[in-house]
Amino acid sequence: MPIEERLRGAGLPPLPRPAWLEVDTEALAANLQTVRAVAPPGSGLMAVVKADGYGHGLEVAGRTFAAAGAERLAVATFDEAVRLRAALPDGPPIVVLFAVPLEALAQAAGARIELAASDAGWLAEALPRWAEVRAGPGAELRLHLEVETGFLRAGLRPTAVAAAAGAITATPGVALAGLWTHLADPADEQVTAAQLACFREAEARLPQAGLSLPGSHVAASGGIFVGAAAGTRSVRPGLALYGSLPADLPLSGAAAAAAARLRPALGLKARPVRVEEVASGERVGYGGTWRADRPSRVATLPLGYGDGWSRALSGRASALVRGRRVPLVGVVAMDAVAADVTDVEPPVTRADEFVLLGQQGGERIRPEELAQARTTIAWEVLAGMAARIPRVYHAGPGPTGLRVQGSEVFGGGTRG
C-alpha cells in the first residue's frame, strides 16, 4: 500500500517529500528485551538514545525504551537531555555521558538529569558551584564518576577515584550515583580483561577509604554480548537496541542466538521523482562519472548526502525495488541519487517504492553493508540520518506517528 494511503488511514498528514525513514517501534522494544536476556540477571538497563536515538528519533526512542522497561536513558549532551525530559516528564532518570556546563547543574538536578563526572578539574569546580546554586535542602545532584581504565578519552585514574568519591559524598545534596567506564575493544579479550581489572582496582579503593560502593556500569552493546557485564549492576546498550552489533564480536551459545534475534528498526525509502530513458554513451550526474554503456533507464530518487546518504556511497551501493537489487549510479548529490533500473520489467514508474536501507521482499540492505561500502561503522550510518528527512513511526502493520523537521504528529495531535 502506498505511503500516502497508509498515513491517511492512520489519520496522519501527508509527507512533504517522497523520501522518508520508517522506524519500527515494536522492533526497538523487542531488541531491548533481547538485550536484557543476555545481560546478567537483575541488571538495570540504561538505554542509550544519543545522536537523535541513533537516527531513529530521540523522543520516540526514549519513550519506546522507557515503556519497555529501561530503568535509565542515556544521552551525550545536556540539550539532548532537556529535549528528552520534555518528552518524558515522568520518565526514568536521564544520564548525560559527557561534561555539561556548570551553569546547568541546578536545571539538571531539578529535572532528574544525572551527570557524568569525568574530569578532576570539572569536579573541583562543580562541587562548590553546586553549593551556591542548590535550590533547597531537598535538591540533589547525582553524579556518575567515570574511571579511566585504558580508553584514554575521559575519566579519573583508579588512584584518584576514592578521593573524588569522598568529595562527592561529603558535599551536601550531591550523591554518587555510580562508577563507570567504557570498553575500548570488547572483541579483544585481553584488552577487556585489563580494563575490567583496572575498574575493579578503582572499586576496591572505595571501601578501603570507608566509602560505600555505588552501582556500576561498564558494558555497552559489545561488552554485554561478550559477557563483560558480570559483576556490574547495570548495562548501557546502544547499537544493539537498534538491531545491530559491532563487527567481529566473538559470540557463541546464548549470546549468538540472541544476536540473531535482533531486528533492525530503521528503513530508508523513496519514490522516484523522474524516470528517464538514457541513450548509450550519455552521462549521469555531477562530473559525468557514470556513462550508460547501453540504452538505459534511470530513476532519480530525491535524497542525498543532505539526508545522511553519504557521498562516499557513490557507485558503491544498491537499492531495492520490487524485491530486487538495482545499482545506484553516478555521484551522490546533496538532494538526489540515481538508480539504474534498465533491467526491471515492466518499467519502473514514479509510483514504485525503493528501499535504500531495510527490507523489501526477500532482500535486505543492512547498516553493516552500507558501513562496509563507506569504510566506516554501523553507528555512523544510523546516527548520520539527517533531521530533515521525515520519520514515519509504526508498530505492527500501520503507521502510528510522523516526525517532520522536529515536529511530531501522532493520532492525538502534534508534539513540537
Short mmCIF file of C-alpha atoms in Angstrom, two decimals:
data_model
loop_
_atom_site.label_atom_id
_atom_site.label_comp_id
_atom_site.label_asym_id
_atom_site.label_seq_id
_atom_site.Cartn_x
_atom_site.Cartn_y
_atom_site.Cartn_z
CA MET A 1 0.00 0.00 0.00
CA PRO A 2 1.46 3.44 -0.90
CA ILE A 3 2.78 5.50 1.99
CA GLU A 4 0.14 8.19 1.35
CA GLU A 5 -2.68 5.70 1.86
CA ARG A 6 -1.07 4.26 4.96
CA LEU A 7 -0.68 7.70 6.52
CA ARG A 8 -4.20 8.74 5.54
CA GLY A 9 -5.61 5.56 7.04
CA ALA A 10 -3.86 6.33 10.33
CA GLY A 11 -5.21 9.89 10.39
CA LEU A 12 -1.77 11.38 9.75
CA PRO A 13 -0.81 14.20 7.37
CA PRO A 14 0.99 13.51 4.09
CA LEU A 15 4.74 13.54 3.71
CA PRO A 16 6.33 16.77 2.45
CA ARG A 17 8.52 14.81 0.02
CA PRO A 18 8.69 11.28 -1.46
CA ALA A 19 11.65 10.22 0.70
CA TRP A 20 11.34 9.08 4.28
CA LEU A 21 12.59 6.90 7.10
CA GLU A 22 10.41 4.23 8.66
CA VAL A 23 11.02 3.28 12.30
CA ASP A 24 9.58 0.06 13.72
CA THR A 25 8.97 0.77 17.40
CA GLU A 26 7.97 -2.85 18.04
CA ALA A 27 11.44 -3.89 16.88
CA LEU A 28 13.03 -1.37 19.26
CA ALA A 29 11.06 -2.74 22.21
CA ALA A 30 11.81 -6.35 21.24
CA ASN A 31 15.53 -5.58 20.95
CA LEU A 32 15.54 -4.19 24.48
CA GLN A 33 14.09 -7.45 25.80
CA THR A 34 16.66 -9.44 23.81
CA VAL A 35 19.50 -7.41 25.31
CA ARG A 36 18.05 -7.80 28.81
CA ALA A 37 18.01 -11.57 28.36
CA VAL A 38 21.76 -11.56 27.59
CA ALA A 39 22.71 -9.20 30.43
CA PRO A 40 23.41 -10.60 33.91
CA PRO A 41 20.18 -11.43 35.80
CA GLY A 42 18.85 -8.47 37.74
CA SER A 43 20.91 -5.87 35.86
CA GLY A 44 19.45 -2.44 35.40
CA LEU A 45 19.31 -1.29 31.80
CA MET A 46 20.38 2.19 30.70
CA ALA A 47 19.17 2.65 27.12
CA VAL A 48 21.45 4.95 25.10
CA VAL A 49 19.44 7.30 22.88
CA LYS A 50 22.08 9.90 21.99
CA ALA A 51 22.54 11.30 18.47
CA ASP A 52 18.78 11.54 17.90
CA GLY A 53 18.26 7.98 19.08
CA TYR A 54 20.93 6.73 16.66
CA GLY A 55 19.00 8.44 13.89
CA HIS A 56 15.68 6.82 14.80
CA GLY A 57 14.35 9.85 16.71
CA LEU A 58 15.32 10.89 20.22
CA GLU A 59 11.87 11.29 21.71
CA VAL A 60 10.29 8.19 20.18
CA ALA A 61 13.29 6.01 21.05
CA GLY A 62 13.25 7.33 24.61
CA ARG A 63 9.52 6.77 25.04
CA THR A 64 9.71 3.30 23.50
CA PHE A 65 12.57 2.11 25.69
CA ALA A 66 11.06 3.62 28.83
CA ALA A 67 7.76 1.86 28.12
CA ALA A 68 9.68 -1.38 27.52
CA GLY A 69 11.23 -1.16 30.99
CA ALA A 70 14.53 0.73 30.71
CA GLU A 71 15.48 1.96 34.18
CA ARG A 72 17.51 4.88 32.79
CA LEU A 73 18.09 6.64 29.48
CA ALA A 74 21.47 8.00 28.40
CA VAL A 75 22.46 10.83 26.07
CA ALA A 76 25.71 12.60 25.23
CA THR A 77 24.79 16.26 25.67
CA PHE A 78 22.77 18.38 28.04
CA ASP A 79 20.48 19.77 25.34
CA GLU A 80 19.59 16.20 24.36
CA ALA A 81 18.68 15.53 27.99
CA VAL A 82 16.48 18.62 28.18
CA ARG A 83 14.63 17.63 24.99
CA LEU A 84 14.16 14.11 26.26
CA ARG A 85 12.87 15.23 29.64
CA ALA A 86 10.34 17.49 27.93
CA ALA A 87 9.09 14.43 26.02
CA LEU A 88 9.14 12.24 29.15
CA PRO A 89 8.36 14.50 32.12
CA ASP A 90 7.53 11.49 34.31
CA GLY A 91 10.04 9.14 32.70
CA PRO A 92 13.10 7.46 34.18
CA PRO A 93 16.30 9.31 35.13
CA ILE A 94 18.38 10.56 32.22
CA VAL A 95 22.18 10.31 32.32
CA VAL A 96 24.40 12.71 30.36
CA LEU A 97 27.61 10.85 29.50
CA PHE A 98 29.78 13.86 28.65
CA ALA A 99 30.60 17.01 30.59
CA VAL A 100 27.96 19.73 30.89
CA PRO A 101 28.42 23.46 31.57
CA LEU A 102 28.46 24.33 35.26
CA GLU A 103 25.51 26.63 34.61
CA ALA A 104 23.38 23.53 34.00
CA LEU A 105 23.78 21.97 37.46
CA ALA A 106 20.61 23.33 39.05
CA GLN A 107 18.48 22.59 35.99
CA ALA A 108 19.86 19.04 35.83
CA ALA A 109 19.02 18.33 39.46
CA GLY A 110 15.51 19.72 39.07
CA ALA A 111 14.82 17.62 36.00
CA ARG A 112 16.21 14.32 37.37
CA ILE A 113 19.09 14.51 34.92
CA GLU A 114 22.19 12.73 36.23
CA LEU A 115 25.63 13.86 35.15
CA ALA A 116 28.98 12.25 34.40
CA ALA A 117 31.97 13.41 36.45
CA SER A 118 34.82 12.50 34.12
CA ASP A 119 37.48 15.08 34.90
CA ALA A 120 39.03 16.11 38.20
CA GLY A 121 39.12 19.77 37.19
CA TRP A 122 35.44 19.84 36.29
CA LEU A 123 34.54 18.13 39.55
CA ALA A 124 36.64 20.57 41.59
CA GLU A 125 34.65 23.44 40.07
CA ALA A 126 31.24 21.73 40.08
CA LEU A 127 31.02 20.87 43.77
CA PRO A 128 31.46 24.43 45.14
CA ARG A 129 29.25 25.77 42.34
CA TRP A 130 26.51 23.36 43.42
CA ALA A 131 26.74 24.70 46.96
CA GLU A 132 26.00 28.16 45.54
CA VAL A 133 23.07 27.23 43.27
CA ARG A 134 21.38 24.46 45.26
CA ALA A 135 17.70 25.39 45.39
CA GLY A 136 16.94 23.92 48.79
CA PRO A 137 17.60 21.03 51.19
CA GLY A 138 15.62 18.63 49.01
CA ALA A 139 17.57 19.30 45.81
CA GLU A 140 20.02 16.55 44.87
CA LEU A 141 22.70 16.43 42.19
CA ARG A 142 23.50 12.86 41.13
CA LEU A 143 26.91 12.14 39.60
CA HIS A 144 28.30 9.08 37.82
CA LEU A 145 32.07 9.01 38.41
CA GLU A 146 33.95 7.79 35.35
CA VAL A 147 37.08 5.67 35.79
CA GLU A 148 39.97 5.81 33.32
CA THR A 149 40.74 2.16 32.61
CA GLY A 150 42.71 2.37 29.38
CA PHE A 151 40.40 4.02 26.87
CA LEU A 152 42.27 7.29 27.47
CA ARG A 153 39.40 9.54 26.50
CA ALA A 154 37.87 10.53 29.83
CA GLY A 155 37.76 9.52 33.46
CA LEU A 156 39.84 9.60 36.64
CA ARG A 157 42.73 7.22 37.21
CA PRO A 158 41.94 4.49 39.76
CA THR A 159 44.27 6.08 42.32
CA ALA A 160 42.20 9.28 42.22
CA VAL A 161 38.75 7.71 42.37
CA ALA A 162 38.40 7.31 46.14
CA ALA A 163 39.30 10.94 46.85
CA ALA A 164 36.83 12.12 44.19
CA ALA A 165 34.11 9.85 45.54
CA GLY A 166 34.79 11.15 49.04
CA ALA A 167 34.48 14.75 47.88
CA ILE A 168 31.19 13.96 46.16
CA THR A 169 29.63 12.25 49.16
CA ALA A 170 30.89 14.96 51.55
CA THR A 171 29.12 17.71 49.59
CA PRO A 172 25.56 18.31 50.84
CA GLY A 173 22.97 17.49 48.24
CA VAL A 174 25.33 15.55 45.97
CA ALA A 175 25.02 11.77 45.55
CA LEU A 176 27.43 9.31 43.98
CA ALA A 177 25.05 7.56 41.59
CA GLY A 178 27.56 5.15 40.09
CA LEU A 179 31.04 4.25 38.92
CA TRP A 180 31.51 3.57 35.23
CA THR A 181 33.94 3.14 32.40
CA HIS A 182 33.82 2.41 28.68
CA LEU A 183 35.41 -0.57 26.93
CA ALA A 184 37.79 0.24 24.08
CA ASP A 185 37.56 -3.09 22.22
CA PRO A 186 35.08 -5.67 23.57
CA ALA A 187 36.16 -8.12 20.85
CA ASP A 188 39.69 -8.23 22.31
CA GLU A 189 39.56 -10.46 25.37
CA GLN A 190 42.94 -9.37 26.75
CA VAL A 191 42.28 -5.64 26.40
CA THR A 192 38.87 -6.02 28.00
CA ALA A 193 40.25 -8.12 30.86
CA ALA A 194 42.87 -5.47 31.57
CA GLN A 195 40.24 -2.72 31.65
CA LEU A 196 37.99 -4.72 33.95
CA ALA A 197 40.90 -5.38 36.31
CA CYS A 198 41.64 -1.65 36.39
CA PHE A 199 37.99 -0.93 37.15
CA ARG A 200 37.93 -3.48 40.00
CA GLU A 201 41.01 -1.79 41.43
CA ALA A 202 39.14 1.53 41.50
CA GLU A 203 36.10 -0.09 43.09
CA ALA A 204 38.24 -1.71 45.80
CA ARG A 205 39.65 1.65 46.86
CA LEU A 206 36.25 2.96 47.94
CA PRO A 207 35.57 0.60 50.89
CA GLN A 208 39.24 0.93 51.85
CA ALA A 209 38.51 4.65 52.25
CA GLY A 210 35.35 3.96 54.24
CA LEU A 211 33.00 4.69 51.33
CA SER A 212 30.08 2.58 50.13
CA LEU A 213 30.21 1.14 46.65
CA PRO A 214 27.58 2.65 44.32
CA GLY A 215 26.12 0.87 41.33
CA SER A 216 28.41 0.39 38.35
CA HIS A 217 28.06 0.19 34.57
CA VAL A 218 30.80 -0.88 32.18
CA ALA A 219 29.34 -2.81 29.26
CA ALA A 220 27.77 -1.25 26.19
CA SER A 221 26.36 -3.44 23.40
CA GLY A 222 29.58 -5.29 22.55
CA GLY A 223 30.53 -5.80 26.18
CA ILE A 224 27.10 -7.20 27.04
CA PHE A 225 27.22 -9.80 24.27
CA VAL A 226 30.78 -10.95 25.06
CA GLY A 227 29.98 -11.31 28.77
CA ALA A 228 31.90 -8.31 30.14
CA ALA A 229 28.94 -7.12 32.24
CA ALA A 230 29.35 -9.70 35.02
CA GLY A 231 29.66 -8.13 38.44
CA THR A 232 28.12 -4.79 37.48
CA ARG A 233 24.68 -3.58 38.45
CA SER A 234 23.69 -2.04 35.15
CA VAL A 235 24.33 -2.31 31.42
CA ARG A 236 24.47 0.52 28.90
CA PRO A 237 23.38 -0.76 25.46
CA GLY A 238 23.16 1.47 22.41
CA LEU A 239 23.68 -0.08 18.98
CA ALA A 240 22.08 -3.44 19.86
CA LEU A 241 18.82 -1.72 20.78
CA TYR A 242 18.56 -0.57 17.18
CA GLY A 243 19.17 -4.05 15.76
CA SER A 244 22.92 -4.12 15.05
CA LEU A 245 26.09 -5.24 16.81
CA PRO A 246 29.76 -4.30 16.47
CA ALA A 247 31.53 -6.33 13.81
CA ASP A 248 33.68 -9.36 14.64
CA LEU A 249 32.38 -9.97 18.15
CA PRO A 250 33.33 -13.48 19.34
CA LEU A 251 29.84 -14.79 20.05
CA SER A 252 28.71 -18.27 20.98
CA GLY A 253 25.87 -20.06 22.69
CA ALA A 254 23.09 -17.93 24.10
CA ALA A 255 24.75 -14.69 23.03
CA ALA A 256 24.95 -15.80 19.39
CA ALA A 257 21.32 -16.92 19.47
CA ALA A 258 20.27 -13.59 20.97
CA ALA A 259 22.27 -11.65 18.39
CA ALA A 260 20.36 -13.45 15.64
CA ARG A 261 17.09 -12.23 17.18
CA LEU A 262 17.99 -8.54 16.98
CA ARG A 263 15.79 -6.76 14.46
CA PRO A 264 16.93 -3.68 12.52
CA ALA A 265 14.34 -1.00 13.16
CA LEU A 266 15.16 1.64 10.53
CA GLY A 267 14.27 1.71 6.85
CA LEU A 268 15.13 4.39 4.30
CA LYS A 269 12.65 4.62 1.43
CA ALA A 270 11.91 6.83 -1.56
CA ARG A 271 9.86 7.05 -4.69
CA PRO A 272 11.42 8.43 -7.88
CA VAL A 273 10.67 11.97 -8.97
CA ARG A 274 11.71 11.13 -12.52
CA VAL A 275 12.28 8.02 -14.66
CA GLU A 276 14.20 8.82 -17.85
CA GLU A 277 15.38 6.93 -20.88
CA VAL A 278 19.15 7.40 -21.33
CA ALA A 279 20.89 6.77 -24.62
CA SER A 280 24.04 4.70 -24.81
CA GLY A 281 27.01 6.96 -24.11
CA GLU A 282 25.11 9.59 -22.13
CA ARG A 283 26.47 10.53 -18.71
CA VAL A 284 24.54 10.91 -15.47
CA GLY A 285 25.20 13.23 -12.52
CA TYR A 286 27.98 15.51 -11.34
CA GLY A 287 31.22 15.04 -13.23
CA GLY A 288 29.60 12.52 -15.57
CA THR A 289 31.30 9.70 -13.66
CA TRP A 290 28.74 7.14 -14.85
CA ARG A 291 28.16 6.63 -18.56
CA ALA A 292 25.43 4.39 -19.92
CA ASP A 293 27.04 1.54 -21.88
CA ARG A 294 23.69 0.62 -23.46
CA PRO A 295 20.25 2.21 -23.83
CA SER A 296 19.24 2.56 -20.20
CA ARG A 297 16.51 3.71 -17.86
CA VAL A 298 17.48 5.84 -14.83
CA ALA A 299 15.29 6.75 -11.85
CA THR A 300 16.07 9.87 -9.80
CA LEU A 301 15.48 9.37 -6.05
CA PRO A 302 15.02 12.60 -4.04
CA LEU A 303 17.52 12.11 -1.26
CA GLY A 304 21.26 12.55 -0.89
CA TYR A 305 24.08 13.45 1.44
CA GLY A 306 21.95 16.26 2.90
CA ASP A 307 19.79 13.48 4.30
CA GLY A 308 22.62 11.27 5.53
CA TRP A 309 23.06 9.19 2.39
CA SER A 310 26.82 9.69 2.21
CA ARG A 311 28.59 10.88 -0.91
CA ALA A 312 31.11 8.12 -0.14
CA LEU A 313 28.46 5.65 -1.35
CA SER A 314 28.74 6.97 -4.92
CA GLY A 315 28.97 3.95 -7.20
CA ARG A 316 29.13 1.56 -4.22
CA ALA A 317 25.54 0.91 -3.19
CA SER A 318 22.29 -0.62 -4.34
CA ALA A 319 18.61 -0.06 -3.77
CA LEU A 320 15.71 -2.49 -3.72
CA VAL A 321 12.71 -2.10 -5.98
CA ARG A 322 10.06 -4.78 -6.47
CA GLY A 323 12.14 -7.01 -4.22
CA ARG A 324 15.28 -6.98 -6.37
CA ARG A 325 18.56 -5.05 -6.26
CA VAL A 326 19.39 -2.30 -8.69
CA PRO A 327 22.66 -0.35 -8.77
CA LEU A 328 22.84 3.27 -7.66
CA VAL A 329 24.93 5.12 -10.23
CA GLY A 330 26.80 8.38 -10.53
CA VAL A 331 27.83 10.77 -7.79
CA VAL A 332 25.54 11.17 -4.77
CA ALA A 333 24.33 14.78 -4.69
CA MET A 334 23.05 16.72 -1.70
CA ASP A 335 19.44 16.03 -2.62
CA ALA A 336 19.42 13.24 -5.22
CA VAL A 337 20.80 9.86 -6.20
CA ALA A 338 20.23 7.91 -9.41
CA ALA A 339 19.28 4.25 -9.85
CA ASP A 340 19.84 2.19 -12.99
CA VAL A 341 16.51 0.38 -13.43
CA THR A 342 17.06 -0.78 -17.01
CA ASP A 343 16.62 -4.46 -16.17
CA VAL A 344 13.39 -4.07 -14.17
CA GLU A 345 10.35 -5.10 -16.20
CA PRO A 346 7.74 -3.89 -16.63
CA PRO A 347 9.41 -0.48 -16.45
CA VAL A 348 9.69 1.32 -13.13
CA THR A 349 7.32 4.27 -12.66
CA ARG A 350 7.11 7.15 -10.20
CA ALA A 351 4.72 5.02 -8.16
CA ASP A 352 7.39 2.43 -7.30
CA GLU A 353 8.83 2.39 -3.77
CA PHE A 354 12.59 1.99 -3.44
CA VAL A 355 14.36 0.80 -0.27
CA LEU A 356 17.92 2.02 0.30
CA LEU A 357 18.16 0.66 3.86
CA GLY A 358 15.92 -2.08 5.15
CA GLN A 359 13.96 -4.98 3.70
CA GLN A 360 11.79 -5.46 0.66
CA GLY A 361 10.60 -8.90 -0.29
CA GLY A 362 13.33 -11.44 0.42
CA GLU A 363 16.17 -8.92 0.14
CA ARG A 364 17.62 -6.72 2.89
CA ILE A 365 20.19 -3.92 2.95
CA ARG A 366 21.65 -3.71 6.45
CA PRO A 367 23.56 -0.83 8.08
CA GLU A 368 26.63 -3.05 8.17
CA GLU A 369 26.57 -3.40 4.37
CA LEU A 370 26.48 0.37 3.90
CA ALA A 371 29.18 0.81 6.54
CA GLN A 372 31.49 -1.57 4.72
CA ALA A 373 30.91 0.25 1.44
CA ARG A 374 31.83 3.53 3.13
CA THR A 375 34.71 2.02 5.16
CA THR A 376 33.02 3.14 8.36
CA ILE A 377 30.85 1.59 11.09
CA ALA A 378 27.14 0.94 11.51
CA TRP A 379 26.89 3.60 14.25
CA GLU A 380 27.79 6.32 11.74
CA VAL A 381 25.36 5.05 9.13
CA LEU A 382 22.44 5.20 11.58
CA ALA A 383 23.37 8.34 13.51
CA GLY A 384 24.12 10.19 10.28
CA MET A 385 20.49 10.22 9.15
CA ALA A 386 19.65 13.93 8.95
CA ALA A 387 16.88 15.59 10.91
CA ARG A 388 15.33 16.98 7.73
CA ILE A 389 14.25 13.60 6.38
CA PRO A 390 10.78 12.68 7.68
CA ARG A 391 10.39 9.77 10.08
CA VAL A 392 7.30 7.56 9.90
CA TYR A 393 6.81 5.52 13.06
CA HIS A 394 4.90 2.29 13.04
CA ALA A 395 4.06 -0.57 15.37
CA GLY A 396 2.82 -3.61 13.51
CA PRO A 397 1.29 -3.09 10.09
CA GLY A 398 0.29 0.57 10.26
CA PRO A 399 1.84 3.99 10.99
CA THR A 400 1.41 5.43 14.47
CA GLY A 401 3.19 8.77 14.10
CA LEU A 402 5.21 11.10 11.94
CA ARG A 403 8.10 13.49 12.55
CA VAL A 404 8.80 16.29 10.09
CA GLN A 405 11.58 18.82 10.77
CA GLY A 406 11.45 18.16 14.51
CA SER A 407 7.67 18.28 14.99
CA GLU A 408 5.96 15.03 15.87
CA VAL A 409 2.40 14.19 14.88
CA PHE A 410 0.51 11.29 16.45
CA GLY A 411 -3.09 10.23 16.49
CA GLY A 412 -3.87 12.70 19.29
CA GLY A 413 -2.17 15.75 17.75
CA THR A 414 1.20 17.46 17.47
CA ARG A 415 4.20 17.47 19.78
CA GLY A 416 6.79 20.12 18.91
#
